[in-house]
Amino acid sequence: DFASMARASQADFLCPGHSRPVVGLQYSAVTPDGTFLLSACHDKTAMLRDGETGDWIGTFEGHNGAVWWASLNRPATMAATASGDFSAKVWDAITGNDRHTFNHKHIVRTVDWLPDAAHIATAGKEALVRVFDLARPEAEPLVMRGHEKLVRVLLATDEPSGHQILTGSDDKSLRTWDVRTLAETRRIDFDGHVNSVEVSFDGRVLTVAAGSEVHFLDRQTLRLLRKHALPVVEGVNSAALSPDGKSFVAGGANFWVYHHDFESGQELQCSKGHHGPVYCVRFAPSGDFYTSGGDDGTIRNWRIKHEPVGPQ
């Protein structure tokens, strides 16, 4: 429609709808139906939108507490949510129907789909990692123990050795786990809480926001590729690498979203508009804009400004 076309061609745009802090954002992979944006919010809902226009598609309603994270399976046909109501839920992303509730003993902060789309993994206040089998939802989950504090971040990836889970925690560590053996396989320690971890669009790089720094690690070896300190952000809540790998965005406690050069760390753009801390940032798959969610309840989309640099 005309409104969508106008939005797609113009500058920054806003996605209204949420009424409390927006704490999680995830873009889907490219599907036959396009790309999707899933948001997690303290208003007890998650929302699905068109990934290009930001147009609202549907709302997942049913949690009795804040939704801390939401994740789509690869084809974007199912969603999973983690909530302050001590549960994780699995939803049909086409109909919005609540398919199953997995109860926990404390706040669930993060959830992801294993690459087989037949299992979800959760973590949170209990500092445990659990893997649930959707074919046998009543069965006891697999449990991985090791973190000493709240687990904020969980990503499931496919490695040559099988399914791996990667977690980031307030114990300032990032750890990997073998789903078959339930063993912790690697650990890296940081100077601050591990607030976010994102896998790059090409699958090769992990972007880690920890304390006041953004670290870029080789996904397979966890070797440090780059590290940039961003003291001005007053604690980096979230960071993400652009689809072309040449720049990154970061947001934190000081209300602004920063766009930086990957190699040099030079600031390219500063996006001002949120009226509170920024909790999550992501690049749109097109690379034309980046998206942020904040304490003010808004989802904001910021166009990349291509200013010429140096002599022409």
PDB file of N, CA, C and O in Angstrom, residues 27-95:
ATOM      1  N   TYR A  27      15.322 -10.325  13.826  1.00  0.00           N
ATOM      2  CA  TYR A  27      14.898 -10.443  12.438  1.00  0.00           C
ATOM      3  C   TYR A  27      14.968 -11.909  12.036  1.00  0.00           C
ATOM      4  O   TYR A  27      15.902 -12.625  12.404  1.00  0.00           O
ATOM      5  N   SER A  28      13.978 -12.338  11.250  1.00  0.00           N
ATOM      6  CA  SER A  28      13.985 -13.708  10.749  1.00  0.00           C
ATOM      7  C   SER A  28      15.013 -13.838   9.632  1.00  0.00           C
ATOM      8  O   SER A  28      15.507 -12.844   9.097  1.00  0.00           O
ATOM      9  N   ALA A  29      15.292 -15.086   9.290  1.00  0.00           N
ATOM     10  CA  ALA A  29      16.004 -15.341   8.045  1.00  0.00           C
ATOM     11  C   ALA A  29      15.072 -14.947   6.904  1.00  0.00           C
ATOM     12  O   ALA A  29      13.872 -14.724   7.111  1.00  0.00           O
ATOM     13  N   VAL A  30      15.610 -14.855   5.705  1.00  0.00           N
ATOM     14  CA  VAL A  30      14.769 -14.561   4.544  1.00  0.00           C
ATOM     15  C   VAL A  30      13.938 -15.806   4.239  1.00  0.00           C
ATOM     16  O   VAL A  30      14.466 -16.913   4.121  1.00  0.00           O
ATOM     17  N   THR A  31      12.616 -15.627   4.153  1.00  0.00           N
ATOM     18  CA  THR A  31      11.705 -16.738   3.873  1.00  0.00           C
ATOM     19  C   THR A  31      10.991 -16.473   2.548  1.00  0.00           C
ATOM     20  O   THR A  31      11.076 -15.365   2.012  1.00  0.00           O
ATOM     21  N   PRO A  32      10.262 -17.463   2.006  1.00  0.00           N
ATOM     22  CA  PRO A  32       9.483 -17.207   0.780  1.00  0.00           C
ATOM     23  C   PRO A  32       8.475 -16.065   0.955  1.00  0.00           C
ATOM     24  O   PRO A  32       8.064 -15.440  -0.027  1.00  0.00           O
ATOM     25  N   ASP A  33       8.094 -15.764   2.203  1.00  0.00           N
ATOM     26  CA  ASP A  33       7.146 -14.679   2.475  1.00  0.00           C
ATOM     27  C   ASP A  33       7.844 -13.381   2.878  1.00  0.00           C
ATOM     28  O   ASP A  33       7.200 -12.465   3.395  1.00  0.00           O
ATOM     29  N   GLY A  34       9.159 -13.304   2.675  1.00  0.00           N
ATOM     30  CA  GLY A  34       9.898 -12.110   3.064  1.00  0.00           C
ATOM     31  C   GLY A  34      10.576 -12.284   4.413  1.00  0.00           C
ATOM     32  O   GLY A  34      10.803 -13.415   4.878  1.00  0.00           O
ATOM     33  N   THR A  35      10.910 -11.162   5.062  1.00  0.00           N
ATOM     34  CA  THR A  35      11.539 -11.218   6.383  1.00  0.00           C
ATOM     35  C   THR A  35      10.568 -10.669   7.416  1.00  0.00           C
ATOM     36  O   THR A  35       9.653  -9.904   7.098  1.00  0.00           O
ATOM     37  N   PHE A  36      10.806 -11.074   8.662  1.00  0.00           N
ATOM     38  CA  PHE A  36       9.927 -10.677   9.756  1.00  0.00           C
ATOM     39  C   PHE A  36      10.743 -10.117  10.909  1.00  0.00           C
ATOM     40  O   PHE A  36      11.911 -10.480  11.092  1.00  0.00           O
ATOM     41  N   LEU A  37      10.119  -9.231  11.681  1.00  0.00           N
ATOM     42  CA  LEU A  37      10.722  -8.696  12.901  1.00  0.00           C
ATOM     43  C   LEU A  37       9.864  -9.134  14.080  1.00  0.00           C
ATOM     44  O   LEU A  37       8.652  -8.906  14.091  1.00  0.00           O
ATOM     45  N   LEU A  38      10.502  -9.761  15.068  1.00  0.00           N
ATOM     46  CA  LEU A  38       9.808 -10.196  16.277  1.00  0.00           C
ATOM     47  C   LEU A  38      10.336  -9.384  17.452  1.00  0.00           C
ATOM     48  O   LEU A  38      11.545  -9.260  17.633  1.00  0.00           O
ATOM     49  N   SER A  39       9.413  -8.808  18.237  1.00  0.00           N
ATOM     50  CA  SER A  39       9.819  -7.992  19.385  1.00  0.00           C
ATOM     51  C   SER A  39       9.281  -8.598  20.677  1.00  0.00           C
ATOM     52  O   SER A  39       8.191  -9.178  20.706  1.00  0.00           O
ATOM     53  N   ALA A  40      10.046  -8.445  21.750  1.00  0.00           N
ATOM     54  CA  ALA A  40       9.659  -8.906  23.084  1.00  0.00           C
ATOM     55  C   ALA A  40       9.504  -7.687  23.981  1.00  0.00           C
ATOM     56  O   ALA A  40      10.353  -6.787  23.951  1.00  0.00           O
ATOM     57  N   CYS A  41       8.437  -7.658  24.781  1.00  0.00           N
ATOM     58  CA  CYS A  41       8.137  -6.439  25.528  1.00  0.00           C
ATOM     59  C   CYS A  41       7.630  -6.747  26.933  1.00  0.00           C
ATOM     60  O   CYS A  41       7.011  -7.785  27.189  1.00  0.00           O
ATOM     61  N   HIS A  42       7.881  -5.804  27.843  1.00  0.00           N
ATOM     62  CA  HIS A  42       7.410  -5.924  29.219  1.00  0.00           C
ATOM     63  C   HIS A  42       5.899  -5.730  29.357  1.00  0.00           C
ATOM     64  O   HIS A  42       5.363  -5.875  30.447  1.00  0.00           O
ATOM     65  N   ASP A  43       5.205  -5.440  28.241  1.00  0.00           N
ATOM     66  CA  ASP A  43       3.743  -5.366  28.299  1.00  0.00           C
ATOM     67  C   ASP A  43       3.097  -6.760  28.212  1.00  0.00           C
ATOM     68  O   ASP A  43       1.898  -6.879  27.977  1.00  0.00           O
ATOM     69  N   LYS A  44       3.932  -7.802  28.387  1.00  0.00           N
ATOM     70  CA  LYS A  44       3.500  -9.220  28.432  1.00  0.00           C
ATOM     71  C   LYS A  44       3.229  -9.798  27.058  1.00  0.00           C
ATOM     72  O   LYS A  44       2.639 -10.873  26.937  1.00  0.00           O
ATOM     73  N   THR A  45       3.633  -9.106  26.008  1.00  0.00           N
ATOM     74  CA  THR A  45       3.397  -9.604  24.657  1.00  0.00           C
ATOM     75  C   THR A  45       4.687  -9.647  23.839  1.00  0.00           C
ATOM     76  O   THR A  45       5.697  -9.021  24.181  1.00  0.00           O
ATOM     77  N   ALA A  46       4.604 -10.415  22.746  1.00  0.00           N
ATOM     78  CA  ALA A  46       5.575 -10.325  21.656  1.00  0.00           C
ATOM     79  C   ALA A  46       4.786  -9.930  20.419  1.00  0.00           C
ATOM     80  O   ALA A  46       3.599 -10.242  20.308  1.00  0.00           O
ATOM     81  N   MET A  47       5.424  -9.206  19.499  1.00  0.00           N
ATOM     82  CA  MET A  47       4.734  -8.767  18.276  1.00  0.00           C
ATOM     83  C   MET A  47       5.537  -9.169  17.051  1.00  0.00           C
ATOM     84  O   MET A  47       6.769  -9.113  17.048  1.00  0.00           O
ATOM     85  N   LEU A  48       4.786  -9.557  16.004  1.00  0.00           N
ATOM     86  CA  LEU A  48       5.379  -9.915  14.726  1.00  0.00           C
ATOM     87  C   LEU A  48       5.073  -8.818  13.715  1.00  0.00           C
ATOM     88  O   LEU A  48       3.929  -8.344  13.638  1.00  0.00           O
ATOM     89  N   ARG A  49       6.098  -8.419  12.949  1.00  0.00           N
ATOM     90  CA  ARG A  49       5.940  -7.358  11.949  1.00  0.00           C
ATOM     91  C   ARG A  49       6.625  -7.749  10.644  1.00  0.00           C
ATOM     92  O   ARG A  49       7.504  -8.605  10.630  1.00  0.00           O
ATOM     93  N   ASP A  50       6.232  -7.061   9.606  1.00  0.00           N
ATOM     94  CA  ASP A  50       6.921  -7.172   8.333  1.00  0.00           C
ATOM     95  C   ASP A  50       8.328  -6.587   8.508  1.00  0.00           C
ATOM     96  O   ASP A  50       8.488  -5.464   8.991  1.00  0.00           O
ATOM     97  N   GLY A  51       9.352  -7.344   8.130  1.00  0.00           N
ATOM     98  CA  GLY A  51      10.730  -6.930   8.370  1.00  0.00           C
ATOM     99  C   GLY A  51      11.198  -5.780   7.509  1.00  0.00           C
ATOM    100  O   GLY A  51      12.220  -5.160   7.800  1.00  0.00           O
ATOM    101  N   GLU A  52      10.476  -5.494   6.418  1.00  0.00           N
ATOM    102  CA  GLU A  52      10.882  -4.383   5.550  1.00  0.00           C
ATOM    103  C   GLU A  52      10.150  -3.087   5.873  1.00  0.00           C
ATOM    104  O   GLU A  52      10.743  -2.019   5.878  1.00  0.00           O
ATOM    105  N   THR A  53       8.851  -3.205   6.131  1.00  0.00           N
ATOM    106  CA  THR A  53       8.043  -1.995   6.325  1.00  0.00           C
ATOM    107  C   THR A  53       7.755  -1.700   7.793  1.00  0.00           C
ATOM    108  O   THR A  53       7.361  -0.592   8.144  1.00  0.00           O
ATOM    109  N   GLY A  54       7.916  -2.713   8.655  1.00  0.00           N
ATOM    110  CA  GLY A  54       7.560  -2.545  10.061  1.00  0.00           C
ATOM    111  C   GLY A  54       6.077  -2.692  10.324  1.00  0.00           C
ATOM    112  O   GLY A  54       5.618  -2.544  11.464  1.00  0.00           O
ATOM    113  N   ASP A  55       5.292  -3.008   9.296  1.00  0.00           N
ATOM    114  CA  ASP A  55       3.841  -3.139   9.467  1.00  0.00           C
ATOM    115  C   ASP A  55       3.513  -4.274  10.431  1.00  0.00           C
ATOM    116  O   ASP A  55       4.075  -5.367  10.330  1.00  0.00           O
ATOM    117  N   TRP A  56       2.560  -4.020  11.309  1.00  0.00           N
ATOM    118  CA  TRP A  56       2.135  -4.993  12.307  1.00  0.00           C
ATOM    119  C   TRP A  56       1.443  -6.173  11.639  1.00  0.00           C
ATOM    120  O   TRP A  56       0.604  -6.005  10.756  1.00  0.00           O
ATOM    121  N   ILE A  57       1.797  -7.392  12.056  1.00  0.00           N
ATOM    122  CA  ILE A  57       1.142  -8.605  11.552  1.00  0.00           C
ATOM    123  C   ILE A  57       0.295  -9.243  12.645  1.00  0.00           C
ATOM    124  O   ILE A  57      -0.845  -9.624  12.412  1.00  0.00           O
ATOM    125  N   GLY A  58       0.860  -9.362  13.847  1.00  0.00           N
ATOM    126  CA  GLY A  58       0.099  -9.988  14.919  1.00  0.00           C
ATOM    127  C   GLY A  58       0.791  -9.855  16.256  1.00  0.00           C
ATOM    128  O   GLY A  58       1.967  -9.493  16.334  1.00  0.00           O
ATOM    129  N   THR A  59       0.031 -10.133  17.323  1.00  0.00           N
ATOM    130  CA  THR A  59       0.526 -10.046  18.690  1.00  0.00           C
ATOM    131  C   THR A  59       0.337 -11.396  19.379  1.00  0.00           C
ATOM    132  O   THR A  59      -0.733 -12.004  19.256  1.00  0.00           O
ATOM    133  N   PHE A  60       1.377 -11.858  20.057  1.00  0.00           N
ATOM    134  CA  PHE A  60       1.298 -13.100  20.831  1.00  0.00           C
ATOM    135  C   PHE A  60       0.913 -12.734  22.264  1.00  0.00           C
ATOM    136  O   PHE A  60       1.720 -12.150  23.000  1.00  0.00           O
ATOM    137  N   GLU A  61      -0.315 -13.068  22.638  1.00  0.00           N
ATOM    138  CA  GLU A  61      -0.851 -12.704  23.946  1.00  0.00           C
ATOM    139  C   GLU A  61      -1.141 -13.955  24.770  1.00  0.00           C
ATOM    140  O   GLU A  61      -1.753 -14.887  24.259  1.00  0.00           O
ATOM    141  N   GLY A  62      -0.714 -13.948  26.056  1.00  0.00           N
ATOM    142  CA  GLY A  62      -0.988 -15.100  26.904  1.00  0.00           C
ATOM    143  C   GLY A  62      -0.089 -15.191  28.117  1.00  0.00           C
ATOM    144  O   GLY A  62      -0.409 -15.887  29.078  1.00  0.00           O
ATOM    145  N   HIS A  63       1.049 -14.488  28.088  1.00  0.00           N
ATOM    146  CA  HIS A  63       1.930 -14.472  29.265  1.00  0.00           C
ATOM    147  C   HIS A  63       1.335 -13.577  30.359  1.00  0.00           C
ATOM    148  O   HIS A  63       0.633 -12.596  30.069  1.00  0.00           O
ATOM    149  N   ASN A  64       1.646 -13.908  31.603  1.00  0.00           N
ATOM    150  CA  ASN A  64       1.189 -13.106  32.753  1.00  0.00           C
ATOM    151  C   ASN A  64       2.298 -12.241  33.340  1.00  0.00           C
ATOM    152  O   ASN A  64       2.140 -11.690  34.435  1.00  0.00           O
ATOM    153  N   GLY A  65       3.403 -12.140  32.651  1.00  0.00           N
ATOM    154  CA  GLY A  65       4.521 -11.309  33.094  1.00  0.00           C
ATOM    155  C   GLY A  65       5.261 -10.780  31.879  1.00  0.00           C
ATOM    156  O   GLY A  65       4.930 -11.106  30.728  1.00  0.00           O
ATOM    157  N   ALA A  66       6.265  -9.963  32.123  1.00  0.00           N
ATOM    158  CA  ALA A  66       7.069  -9.380  31.044  1.00  0.00           C
ATOM    159  C   ALA A  66       7.596 -10.465  30.118  1.00  0.00           C
ATOM    160  O   ALA A  66       8.001 -11.540  30.570  1.00  0.00           O
ATOM    161  N   VAL A  67       7.581 -10.186  28.828  1.00  0.00           N
ATOM    162  CA  VAL A  67       8.271 -11.049  27.872  1.00  0.00           C
ATOM    163  C   VAL A  67       9.677 -10.485  27.682  1.00  0.00           C
ATOM    164  O   VAL A  67       9.852  -9.344  27.266  1.00  0.00           O
ATOM    165  N   TRP A  68      10.674 -11.303  28.042  1.00  0.00           N
ATOM    166  CA  TRP A  68      12.071 -10.847  28.029  1.00  0.00           C
ATOM    167  C   TRP A  68      12.773 -11.134  26.700  1.00  0.00           C
ATOM    168  O   TRP A  68      13.735 -10.464  26.346  1.00  0.00           O
ATOM    169  N   TRP A  69      12.324 -12.178  26.006  1.00  0.00           N
ATOM    170  CA  TRP A  69      12.971 -12.502  24.734  1.00  0.00           C
ATOM    171  C   TRP A  69      11.990 -13.287  23.884  1.00  0.00           C
ATOM    172  O   TRP A  69      11.103 -13.974  24.419  1.00  0.00           O
ATOM    173  N   ALA A  70      12.133 -13.181  22.582  1.00  0.00           N
ATOM    174  CA  ALA A  70      11.294 -13.934  21.651  1.00  0.00           C
ATOM    175  C   ALA A  70      12.144 -14.335  20.457  1.00  0.00           C
ATOM    176  O   ALA A  70      13.015 -13.582  20.028  1.00  0.00           O
ATOM    177  N   SER A  71      11.884 -15.539  19.954  1.00  0.00           N
ATOM    178  CA  SER A  71      12.726 -16.106  18.905  1.00  0.00           C
ATOM    179  C   SER A  71      11.873 -16.858  17.890  1.00  0.00           C
ATOM    180  O   SER A  71      10.959 -17.600  18.265  1.00  0.00           O
ATOM    181  N   LEU A  72      12.168 -16.660  16.611  1.00  0.00           N
ATOM    182  CA  LEU A  72      11.488 -17.380  15.531  1.00  0.00           C
ATOM    183  C   LEU A  72      12.327 -18.571  15.096  1.00  0.00           C
ATOM    184  O   LEU A  72      13.563 -18.511  15.107  1.00  0.00           O
ATOM    185  N   ASN A  73      11.654 -19.655  14.689  1.00  0.00           N
ATOM    186  CA  ASN A  73      12.401 -20.735  14.050  1.00  0.00           C
ATOM    187  C   ASN A  73      12.818 -20.270  12.658  1.00  0.00           C
ATOM    188  O   ASN A  73      12.398 -19.215  12.187  1.00  0.00           O
ATOM    189  N   ARG A  74      13.665 -21.061  11.993  1.00  0.00           N
ATOM    190  CA  ARG A  74      14.257 -20.585  10.728  1.00  0.00           C
ATOM    191  C   ARG A  74      13.225 -20.220   9.673  1.00  0.00           C
ATOM    192  O   ARG A  74      13.304 -19.161   9.059  1.00  0.00           O
ATOM    193  N   PRO A  75      12.193 -21.069   9.448  1.00  0.00           N
ATOM    194  CA  PRO A  75      11.192 -20.680   8.434  1.00  0.00           C
ATOM    195  C   PRO A  75      10.191 -19.631   8.911  1.00  0.00           C
ATOM    196  O   PRO A  75       9.310 -19.241   8.153  1.00  0.00           O
ATOM    197  N   ALA A  76      10.329 -19.185  10.183  1.00  0.00           N
ATOM    198  CA  ALA A  76       9.443 -18.151  10.757  1.00  0.00           C
ATOM    199  C   ALA A  76       7.989 -18.625  10.844  1.00  0.00           C
ATOM    200  O   ALA A  76       7.066 -17.829  10.757  1.00  0.00           O
ATOM    201  N   THR A  77       7.799 -19.934  11.039  1.00  0.00           N
ATOM    202  CA  THR A  77       6.451 -20.488  11.193  1.00  0.00           C
ATOM    203  C   THR A  77       6.074 -20.684  12.660  1.00  0.00           C
ATOM    204  O   THR A  77       4.896 -20.855  12.974  1.00  0.00           O
ATOM    205  N   MET A  78       7.071 -20.667  13.545  1.00  0.00           N
ATOM    206  CA  MET A  78       6.846 -20.848  14.977  1.00  0.00           C
ATOM    207  C   MET A  78       7.647 -19.800  15.745  1.00  0.00           C
ATOM    208  O   MET A  78       8.719 -19.377  15.306  1.00  0.00           O
ATOM    209  N   ALA A  79       7.119 -19.387  16.888  1.00  0.00           N
ATOM    210  CA  ALA A  79       7.818 -18.442  17.765  1.00  0.00           C
ATOM    211  C   ALA A  79       7.932 -19.051  19.152  1.00  0.00           C
ATOM    212  O   ALA A  79       7.096 -19.868  19.561  1.00  0.00           O
ATOM    213  N   ALA A  80       8.971 -18.654  19.878  1.00  0.00           N
ATOM    214  CA  ALA A  80       9.131 -19.046  21.280  1.00  0.00           C
ATOM    215  C   ALA A  80       9.374 -17.786  22.092  1.00  0.00           C
ATOM    216  O   ALA A  80      10.037 -16.849  21.620  1.00  0.00           O
ATOM    217  N   THR A  81       8.829 -17.752  23.318  1.00  0.00           N
ATOM    218  CA  THR A  81       8.967 -16.570  24.171  1.00  0.00           C
ATOM    219  C   THR A  81       9.423 -16.969  25.568  1.00  0.00           C
ATOM    220  O   THR A  81       9.091 -18.056  26.057  1.00  0.00           O
ATOM    221  N   ALA A  82      10.174 -16.068  26.208  1.00  0.00           N
ATOM    222  CA  ALA A  82      10.667 -16.272  27.575  1.00  0.00           C
ATOM    223  C   ALA A  82      10.076 -15.167  28.441  1.00  0.00           C
ATOM    224  O   ALA A  82      10.084 -14.002  28.051  1.00  0.00           O
ATOM    225  N   SER A  83       9.564 -15.534  29.623  1.00  0.00           N
ATOM    226  CA  SER A  83       8.798 -14.553  30.389  1.00  0.00           C
ATOM    227  C   SER A  83       9.120 -14.527  31.877  1.00  0.00           C
ATOM    228  O   SER A  83       9.570 -15.512  32.471  1.00  0.00           O
ATOM    229  N   GLY A  84       8.798 -13.372  32.449  1.00  0.00           N
ATOM    230  CA  GLY A  84       8.891 -13.170  33.889  1.00  0.00           C
ATOM    231  C   GLY A  84       7.833 -13.919  34.671  1.00  0.00           C
ATOM    232  O   GLY A  84       7.862 -13.926  35.903  1.00  0.00           O
ATOM    233  N   ASP A  85       6.880 -14.568  33.965  1.00  0.00           N
ATOM    234  CA  ASP A  85       5.866 -15.369  34.663  1.00  0.00           C
ATOM    235  C   ASP A  85       6.358 -16.791  34.950  1.00  0.00           C
ATOM    236  O   ASP A  85       5.562 -17.684  35.257  1.00  0.00           O
ATOM    237  N   PHE A  86       7.701 -16.988  34.860  1.00  0.00           N
ATOM    238  CA  PHE A  86       8.346 -18.279  35.140  1.00  0.00           C
ATOM    239  C   PHE A  86       8.008 -19.330  34.076  1.00  0.00           C
ATOM    240  O   PHE A  86       7.954 -20.519  34.371  1.00  0.00           O
ATOM    241  N   SER A  87       7.775 -18.883  32.840  1.00  0.00           N
ATOM    242  CA  SER A  87       7.486 -19.860  31.789  1.00  0.00           C
ATOM    243  C   SER A  87       8.090 -19.438  30.460  1.00  0.00           C
ATOM    244  O   SER A  87       8.428 -18.272  30.252  1.00  0.00           O
ATOM    245  N   ALA A  88       8.221 -20.436  29.580  1.00  0.00           N
ATOM    246  CA  ALA A  88       8.496 -20.198  28.160  1.00  0.00           C
ATOM    247  C   ALA A  88       7.316 -20.763  27.396  1.00  0.00           C
ATOM    248  O   ALA A  88       6.722 -21.769  27.804  1.00  0.00           O
ATOM    249  N   LYS A  89       6.951 -20.098  26.303  1.00  0.00           N
ATOM    250  CA  LYS A  89       5.847 -20.581  25.484  1.00  0.00           C
ATOM    251  C   LYS A  89       6.308 -20.779  24.044  1.00  0.00           C
ATOM    252  O   LYS A  89       7.214 -20.087  23.564  1.00  0.00           O
ATOM    253  N   VAL A  90       5.629 -21.717  23.367  1.00  0.00           N
ATOM    254  CA  VAL A  90       5.817 -21.927  21.932  1.00  0.00           C
ATOM    255  C   VAL A  90       4.495 -21.592  21.247  1.00  0.00           C
ATOM    256  O   VAL A  90       3.421 -21.981  21.721  1.00  0.00           O
ATOM    257  N   TRP A  91       4.595 -20.841  20.143  1.00  0.00           N
ATOM    258  CA  TRP A  91       3.421 -20.320  19.438  1.00  0.00           C
ATOM    259  C   TRP A  91       3.474 -20.696  17.970  1.00  0.00           C
ATOM    260  O   TRP A  91       4.554 -20.805  17.387  1.00  0.00           O
ATOM    261  N   ASP A  92       2.300 -20.813  17.387  1.00  0.00           N
ATOM    262  CA  ASP A  92       2.176 -20.899  15.945  1.00  0.00           C
ATOM    263  C   ASP A  92       2.269 -19.467  15.414  1.00  0.00           C
ATOM    264  O   ASP A  92       1.420 -18.634  15.736  1.00  0.00           O
ATOM    265  N   ALA A  93       3.287 -19.187  14.610  1.00  0.00           N
ATOM    266  CA  ALA A  93       3.506 -17.804  14.159  1.00  0.00           C
ATOM    267  C   ALA A  93       2.571 -17.416  13.011  1.00  0.00           C
ATOM    268  O   ALA A  93       2.462 -16.245  12.667  1.00  0.00           O
ATOM    269  N   ILE A  94       1.873 -18.387  12.436  1.00  0.00           N
ATOM    270  CA  ILE A  94       0.918 -18.087  11.370  1.00  0.00           C
ATOM    271  C   ILE A  94      -0.431 -17.685  11.978  1.00  0.00           C
ATOM    272  O   ILE A  94      -1.036 -16.691  11.581  1.00  0.00           O
ATOM    273  N   THR A  95      -0.886 -18.466  12.971  1.00  0.00           N
ATOM    274  CA  THR A  95      -2.211 -18.227  13.566  1.00  0.00           C
ATOM    275  C   THR A  95      -2.151 -17.428  14.859  1.00  0.00           C
ATOM    276  O   THR A  95      -3.156 -16.860  15.302  1.00  0.00           O
TER     277      THR A  95
END
